[in-house]
XYZ file of C-alpha atoms in Angstrom:
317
model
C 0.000 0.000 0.000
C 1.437 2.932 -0.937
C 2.220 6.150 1.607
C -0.698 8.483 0.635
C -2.733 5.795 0.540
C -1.774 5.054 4.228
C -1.967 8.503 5.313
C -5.492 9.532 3.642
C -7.081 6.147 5.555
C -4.878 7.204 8.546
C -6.969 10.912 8.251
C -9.627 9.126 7.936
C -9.863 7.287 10.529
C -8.919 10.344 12.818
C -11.959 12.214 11.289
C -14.302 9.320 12.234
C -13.027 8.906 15.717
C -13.374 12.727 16.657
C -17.029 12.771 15.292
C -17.991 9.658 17.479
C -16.629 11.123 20.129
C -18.860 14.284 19.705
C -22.041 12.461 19.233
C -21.340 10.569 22.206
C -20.357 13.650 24.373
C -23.597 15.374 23.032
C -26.117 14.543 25.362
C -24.446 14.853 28.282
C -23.419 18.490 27.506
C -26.771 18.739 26.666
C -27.778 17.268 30.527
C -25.085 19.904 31.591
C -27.034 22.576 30.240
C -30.446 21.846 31.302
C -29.431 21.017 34.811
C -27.511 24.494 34.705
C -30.379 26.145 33.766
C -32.661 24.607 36.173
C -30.217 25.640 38.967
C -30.455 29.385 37.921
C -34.188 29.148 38.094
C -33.934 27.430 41.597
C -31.774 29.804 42.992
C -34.255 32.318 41.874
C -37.222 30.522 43.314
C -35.031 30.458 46.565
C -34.572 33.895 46.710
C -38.298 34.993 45.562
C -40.070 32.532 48.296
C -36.824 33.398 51.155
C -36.278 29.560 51.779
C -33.253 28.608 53.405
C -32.381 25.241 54.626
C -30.304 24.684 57.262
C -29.412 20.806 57.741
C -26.482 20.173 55.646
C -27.852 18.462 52.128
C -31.168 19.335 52.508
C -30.702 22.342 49.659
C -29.807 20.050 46.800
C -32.147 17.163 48.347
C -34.708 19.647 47.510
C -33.094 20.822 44.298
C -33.692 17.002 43.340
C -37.398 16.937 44.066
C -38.233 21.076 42.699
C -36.083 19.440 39.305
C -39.001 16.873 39.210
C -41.817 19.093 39.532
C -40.513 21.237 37.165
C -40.767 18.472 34.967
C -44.136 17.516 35.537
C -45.326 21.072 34.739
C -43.406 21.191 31.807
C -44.977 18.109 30.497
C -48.334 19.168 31.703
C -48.597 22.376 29.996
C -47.112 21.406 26.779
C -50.043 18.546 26.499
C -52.236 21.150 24.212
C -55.623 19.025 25.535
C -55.806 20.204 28.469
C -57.468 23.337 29.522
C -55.844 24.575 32.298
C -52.293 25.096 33.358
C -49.691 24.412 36.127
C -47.269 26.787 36.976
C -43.719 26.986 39.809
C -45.162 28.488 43.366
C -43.945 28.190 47.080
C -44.695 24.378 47.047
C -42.296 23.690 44.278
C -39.620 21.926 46.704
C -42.260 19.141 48.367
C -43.039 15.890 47.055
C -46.951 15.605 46.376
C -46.711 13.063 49.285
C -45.046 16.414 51.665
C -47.116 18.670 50.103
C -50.809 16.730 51.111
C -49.146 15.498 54.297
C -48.899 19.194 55.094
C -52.415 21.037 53.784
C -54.594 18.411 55.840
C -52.986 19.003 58.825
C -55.801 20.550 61.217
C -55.757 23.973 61.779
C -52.657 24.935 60.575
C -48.863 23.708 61.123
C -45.242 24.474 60.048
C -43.537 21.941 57.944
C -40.182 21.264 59.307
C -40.014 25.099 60.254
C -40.464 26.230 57.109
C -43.459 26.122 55.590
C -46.569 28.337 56.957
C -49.956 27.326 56.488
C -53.046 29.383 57.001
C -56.209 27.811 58.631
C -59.087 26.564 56.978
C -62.026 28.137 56.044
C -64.560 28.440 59.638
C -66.930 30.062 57.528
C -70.434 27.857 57.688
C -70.763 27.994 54.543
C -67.821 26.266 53.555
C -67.724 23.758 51.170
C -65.407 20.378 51.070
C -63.447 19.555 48.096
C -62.274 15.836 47.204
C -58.593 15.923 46.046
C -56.886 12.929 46.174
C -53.446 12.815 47.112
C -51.709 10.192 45.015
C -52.886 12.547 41.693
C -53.218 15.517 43.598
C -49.971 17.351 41.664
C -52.460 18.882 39.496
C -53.525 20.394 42.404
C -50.385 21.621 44.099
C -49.472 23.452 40.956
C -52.633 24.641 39.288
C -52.040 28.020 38.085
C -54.608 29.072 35.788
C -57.608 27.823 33.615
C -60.675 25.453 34.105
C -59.633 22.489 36.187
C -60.954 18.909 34.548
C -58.496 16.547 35.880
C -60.000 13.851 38.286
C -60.480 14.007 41.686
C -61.382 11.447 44.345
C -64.696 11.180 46.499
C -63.319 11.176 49.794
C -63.673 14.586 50.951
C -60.247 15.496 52.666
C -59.948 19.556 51.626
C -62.008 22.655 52.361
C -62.610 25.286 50.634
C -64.899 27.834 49.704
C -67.748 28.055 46.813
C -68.085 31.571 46.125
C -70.098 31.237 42.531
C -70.390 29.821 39.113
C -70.309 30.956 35.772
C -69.925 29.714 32.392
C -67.069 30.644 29.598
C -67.941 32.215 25.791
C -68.351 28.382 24.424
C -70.379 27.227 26.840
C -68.243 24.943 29.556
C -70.101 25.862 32.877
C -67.464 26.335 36.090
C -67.151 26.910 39.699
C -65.684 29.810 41.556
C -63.396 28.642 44.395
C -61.543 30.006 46.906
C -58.858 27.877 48.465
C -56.710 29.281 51.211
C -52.984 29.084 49.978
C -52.419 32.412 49.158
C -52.987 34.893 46.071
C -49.212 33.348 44.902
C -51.223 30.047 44.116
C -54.040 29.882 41.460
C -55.799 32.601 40.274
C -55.023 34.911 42.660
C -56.101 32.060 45.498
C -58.783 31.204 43.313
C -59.353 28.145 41.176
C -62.035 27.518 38.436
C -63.665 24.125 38.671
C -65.287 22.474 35.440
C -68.942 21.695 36.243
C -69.392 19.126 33.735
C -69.561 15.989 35.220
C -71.453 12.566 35.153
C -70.693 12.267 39.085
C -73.678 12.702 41.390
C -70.904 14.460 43.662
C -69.730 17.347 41.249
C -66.330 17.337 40.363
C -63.720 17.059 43.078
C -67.308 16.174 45.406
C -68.174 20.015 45.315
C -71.893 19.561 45.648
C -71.447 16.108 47.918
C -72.113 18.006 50.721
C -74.677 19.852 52.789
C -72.936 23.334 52.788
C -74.700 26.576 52.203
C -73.210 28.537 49.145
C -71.869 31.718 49.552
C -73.871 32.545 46.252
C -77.210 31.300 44.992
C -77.200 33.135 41.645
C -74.305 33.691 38.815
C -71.441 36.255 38.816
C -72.752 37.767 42.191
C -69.519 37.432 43.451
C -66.297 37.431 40.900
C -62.733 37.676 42.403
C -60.550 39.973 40.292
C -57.662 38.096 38.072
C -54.890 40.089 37.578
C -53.338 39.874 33.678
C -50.135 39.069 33.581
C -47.884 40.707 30.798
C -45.773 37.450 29.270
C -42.619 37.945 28.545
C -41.979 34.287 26.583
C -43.850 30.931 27.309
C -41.520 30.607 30.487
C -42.035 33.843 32.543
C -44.136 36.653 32.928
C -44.422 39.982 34.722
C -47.305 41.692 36.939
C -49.770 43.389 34.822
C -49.214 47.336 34.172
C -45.408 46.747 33.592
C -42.874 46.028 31.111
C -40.747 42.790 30.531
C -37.410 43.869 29.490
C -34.398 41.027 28.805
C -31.552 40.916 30.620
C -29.204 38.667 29.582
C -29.530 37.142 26.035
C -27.872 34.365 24.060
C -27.928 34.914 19.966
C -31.460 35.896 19.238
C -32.745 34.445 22.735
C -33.577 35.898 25.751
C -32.339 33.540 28.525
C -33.626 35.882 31.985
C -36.160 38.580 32.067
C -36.806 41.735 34.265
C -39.643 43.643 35.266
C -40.086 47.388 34.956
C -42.513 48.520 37.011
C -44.171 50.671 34.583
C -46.516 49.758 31.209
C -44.743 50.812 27.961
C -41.348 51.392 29.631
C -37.862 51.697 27.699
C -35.356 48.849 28.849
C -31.827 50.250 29.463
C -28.695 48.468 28.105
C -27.564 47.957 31.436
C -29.981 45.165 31.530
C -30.871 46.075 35.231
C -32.990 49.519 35.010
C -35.666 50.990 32.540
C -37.004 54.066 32.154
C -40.796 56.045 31.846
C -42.527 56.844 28.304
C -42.077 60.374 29.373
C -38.297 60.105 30.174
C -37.146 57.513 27.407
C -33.059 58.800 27.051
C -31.393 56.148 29.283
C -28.030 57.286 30.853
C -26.539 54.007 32.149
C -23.127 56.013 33.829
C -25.788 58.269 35.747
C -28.725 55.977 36.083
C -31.048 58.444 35.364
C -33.787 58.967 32.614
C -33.875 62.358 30.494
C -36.857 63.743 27.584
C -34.123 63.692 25.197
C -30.409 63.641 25.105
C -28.042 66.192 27.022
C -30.895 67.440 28.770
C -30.338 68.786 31.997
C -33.651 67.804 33.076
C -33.309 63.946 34.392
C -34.747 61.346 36.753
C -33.803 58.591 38.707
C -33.705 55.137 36.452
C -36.167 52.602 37.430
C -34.990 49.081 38.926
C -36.399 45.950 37.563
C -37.422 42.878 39.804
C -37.581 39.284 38.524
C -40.412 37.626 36.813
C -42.558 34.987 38.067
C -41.259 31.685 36.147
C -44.620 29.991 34.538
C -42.580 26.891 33.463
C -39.347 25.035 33.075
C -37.537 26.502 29.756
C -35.967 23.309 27.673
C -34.407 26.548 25.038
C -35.415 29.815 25.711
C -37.334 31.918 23.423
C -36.151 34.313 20.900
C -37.746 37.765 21.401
């Protein structure tokens, strides 16, 4: 065989050998970069909720289980059946198993110092709900929408019915309040499909003999706030302005809030300024009519979004 010969298969073979070894390293970067990005939205969540763990381990124990709930709310919301979605609040580090052990705890308790929770309802007219806690992750992590998913029929949760309406095509609902806080739901409230061929109601919201806090439709309708979206992963409170602030090609990887509607982002991806005032000067931090004017005031700060799901790649914007 002659040399070039030798030295082309030689090539060759060195070629082959370095692409093999990039497939195979592939998914594992890949793992890299998902678990990285998980991490940044954890440390967030940490931050947002003020959770700190203080038994050595217990932070990345946790880390493990919020990973797993992300996933289960990514893979819930990108089903495009269903008709409600799930969404990351203070109960993303418990297991569903934690997370039920806790809520039907009598009047109240602290999970392991940590977690408060409020009373139930005393109100006569309560009514119970039927969740059950093996598929109760629905539940935990409902964010917005009407709820269909099943429920069980032994009432374990109360709550209260505080109406009923029906949506422009016709699916009938119930207005509940749970007692979780505004951070879960719909503001604290959840919409519960009516539809059902079970005698009890859905959940087992008419299986009991409660008074209703309303007899007639839309004589009582809790206010949901709009959120502004900034992508498919996060969104800001209504009446402001999602600026980026740190992007990756034509993606935007983490978002701010302004707290203004219509505001200008700076380019020191950290304030943004009024309508009124649009001239950012990032050296100065202030926010002028136009530029060189004399006439200035104090930039705005952004806060962080509230994460709506698990990004796999984040949008471009």
């Amino acid at each position: 065989m002659s040399s070039p010969l030798k030295n082309s298969l030689f090539l060759l073979l060195i070629i082959l050998s370095l692409t093999l070894n990039t497939i195979s390293s592939t998914p594992t970067n890949n793992n890299d970069n998902d678990n990285n990005d998980k991490l940044k939205i954890y440390e967030s969540w940490l931050v947002k909720y003020n959770k700190q763990y203080n038994v050595i381990g217990e932070k990345e124990r946790r880390f493990e289980i919020f990973k797993e709930n992300l996933r289960f709310i990514e893979e819930h919301n990108n089903n495009k059946s269903m008709t409600y979605k799930l969404g990351i609040n203070n109960f993303a580090d418990l297991t569903n198993y934690e997370f039920w052990s806790l809520c039907l705890l009598k009047g109240g308790a602290k999970f392991k110092g940590q977690y408060d929770v409020p009373q139930k309802a005393v109100d006569k007219k309560l009514v119970k709900v039927a969740i059950d806690q093996d598929d109760g992750r629905e539940f935990q992590f409902y964010k917005s929408g009407i709820f269909t998913s099943n429920c069980a029929t032994t009432l374990n949760h109360s709550v209260v019915l505080v109406g009923y309406d029906t949506t422009g095509d016709g699916k009938d609902y119930w207005i509940v309040k749970n007692s979780w806080g505004t951070d879960w739901g719909e503001n604290g409230y959840i919409r519960i499909d009516q539809n059902t061929i079970s005698k009890a109601g859905k959940c087992g919201i008419v299986a009991t003999e409660a008074t209703y806090l309303s007899q007639t439709p839309n004589s009582y309708n809790p206010t949901y706030e709009t959120s502004v979206a900034c992508d498919s992963y996060n969104s800001c409170p209504s009446r402001t302005t999602c600026c980026c602030t740190y992007t990756y090609g034509p993606y935007c990887l983490t978002w701010g809030c302004c707290p203004q509607e219509s505001a200008i982002c700076c380019d020191d991806n950290s304030r943004c300024c009024p309508q009124e005032y649009p001239v950012c000067n990032t050296r100065k931090g202030t926010c002028s009519r136009k530029k060189n004017s004399r006439l200035s005031i104090k930039a705005l700060e952004r806060s962080p979004p509230t994460i709506v799901q698990i990004f796999s790649l984040a949008q471009p914007f």
